[in-house]
């Protein structure tokens, strides 16, 4: 197992994983959600669901650190706890894309020595946004295995130019909306 996979397992951070294994090109790949703030432990074998998670996670690692992660944060308020929880496996050289539901604009910023790309996420999904940024279509990935899809998206996104303005973390926090995600559908 990779160091990142061990970190996730040892700290019981995996949540609703749809892929959790090595890929052809990466020592570790993950799709699912990751726990930021665990739920209350009720007994030795019973725990409430997490209070905060990073959802729609796509993660790769070929080292002791996370090389790439893209995920949705329901609110920018989850960002600092996310970094606190995962900084042991973050790298200054990593590519970290955050799709934040209550953010009104995009920005690239540094926080505790790590660079993050934060994008406002309205009605789309992290996967669809990644495909757009990587200039891929769903048809490009249709016949690929889950592991191959992770490899292909990571390969394309790391060679893409992400056009996003640089901001300070304070400027990013000022872009946080009080409205949050607007849900559509039956009420």
CSV table of N, CA and C in Angstrom, one decimal, residues 2 16-17 21 33-34 37 39 46 55 72 88 95 101 113 129 141 146 165 167-168 175 181:
chain,number,residue,atom,x,y,z
A,2,UNK,N,0.4,2.3,-0.7
A,2,UNK,CA,1.1,3.5,-0.7
A,2,UNK,C,1.0,4.3,0.7
A,16,UNK,N,-17.5,6.2,1.4
A,16,UNK,CA,-18.2,5.9,0.2
A,16,UNK,C,-17.3,5.9,-1.0
A,17,UNK,N,-16.3,5.1,-0.9
A,17,UNK,CA,-15.3,5.0,-2.0
A,17,UNK,C,-15.9,4.2,-3.2
A,21,UNK,N,-7.6,1.9,-5.1
A,21,UNK,CA,-6.6,0.9,-5.5
A,21,UNK,C,-5.5,1.6,-6.4
A,33,UNK,N,-15.5,9.9,-1.3
A,33,UNK,CA,-15.5,11.0,-0.4
A,33,UNK,C,-14.4,10.8,0.6
A,34,UNK,N,-13.9,11.8,1.2
A,34,UNK,CA,-12.9,11.7,2.3
A,34,UNK,C,-13.4,12.5,3.5
A,37,UNK,N,-14.1,16.0,9.0
A,37,UNK,CA,-14.4,16.0,10.4
A,37,UNK,C,-15.3,14.8,10.7
A,39,UNK,N,-17.7,11.9,12.5
A,39,UNK,CA,-18.9,12.0,13.3
A,39,UNK,C,-18.6,11.5,14.7
A,46,UNK,N,-19.9,1.8,16.8
A,46,UNK,CA,-20.9,2.6,16.2
A,46,UNK,C,-20.5,4.1,16.2
A,55,UNK,N,-16.2,15.8,-1.0
A,55,UNK,CA,-17.0,14.9,-1.8
A,55,UNK,C,-16.5,14.9,-3.3
A,72,UNK,N,-15.0,18.4,-4.2
A,72,UNK,CA,-16.0,19.4,-3.9
A,72,UNK,C,-15.9,19.7,-2.4
A,88,UNK,N,-0.3,16.4,6.3
A,88,UNK,CA,0.8,15.4,6.4
A,88,UNK,C,1.1,14.7,5.1
A,95,UNK,N,-0.9,19.1,-7.3
A,95,UNK,CA,-1.9,19.8,-8.0
A,95,UNK,C,-3.2,19.6,-7.3
A,101,UNK,N,-18.7,25.1,-3.3
A,101,UNK,CA,-20.1,25.4,-3.6
A,101,UNK,C,-20.5,26.9,-3.2
A,113,UNK,N,2.0,26.9,2.6
A,113,UNK,CA,3.1,26.4,1.7
A,113,UNK,C,2.5,25.5,0.5
A,129,UNK,N,-16.4,19.2,-14.5
A,129,UNK,CA,-15.5,20.3,-14.5
A,129,UNK,C,-14.1,19.9,-14.9
A,141,UNK,N,-13.7,8.7,-22.6
A,141,UNK,CA,-13.4,7.8,-21.5
A,141,UNK,C,-14.4,6.7,-21.4
A,146,UNK,N,-12.4,2.0,-14.6
A,146,UNK,CA,-12.3,3.1,-13.6
A,146,UNK,C,-10.9,3.6,-13.4
A,165,UNK,N,-6.9,33.5,-12.0
A,165,UNK,CA,-6.1,34.6,-11.4
A,165,UNK,C,-5.6,34.2,-10.0
A,167,UNK,N,-4.7,35.0,-6.2
A,167,UNK,CA,-5.3,35.8,-5.2
A,167,UNK,C,-4.7,35.3,-3.9
A,168,UNK,N,-4.8,36.1,-2.9
A,168,UNK,CA,-4.4,35.7,-1.5
A,168,UNK,C,-5.5,34.9,-0.9
A,175,UNK,N,-14.6,36.1,-1.1
A,175,UNK,CA,-15.5,35.7,-2.2
A,175,UNK,C,-16.5,34.6,-1.8
A,181,UNK,N,-25.2,26.3,-1.9
A,181,UNK,CA,-25.7,25.6,-3.1
A,181,UNK,C,-27.2,25.7,-3.2
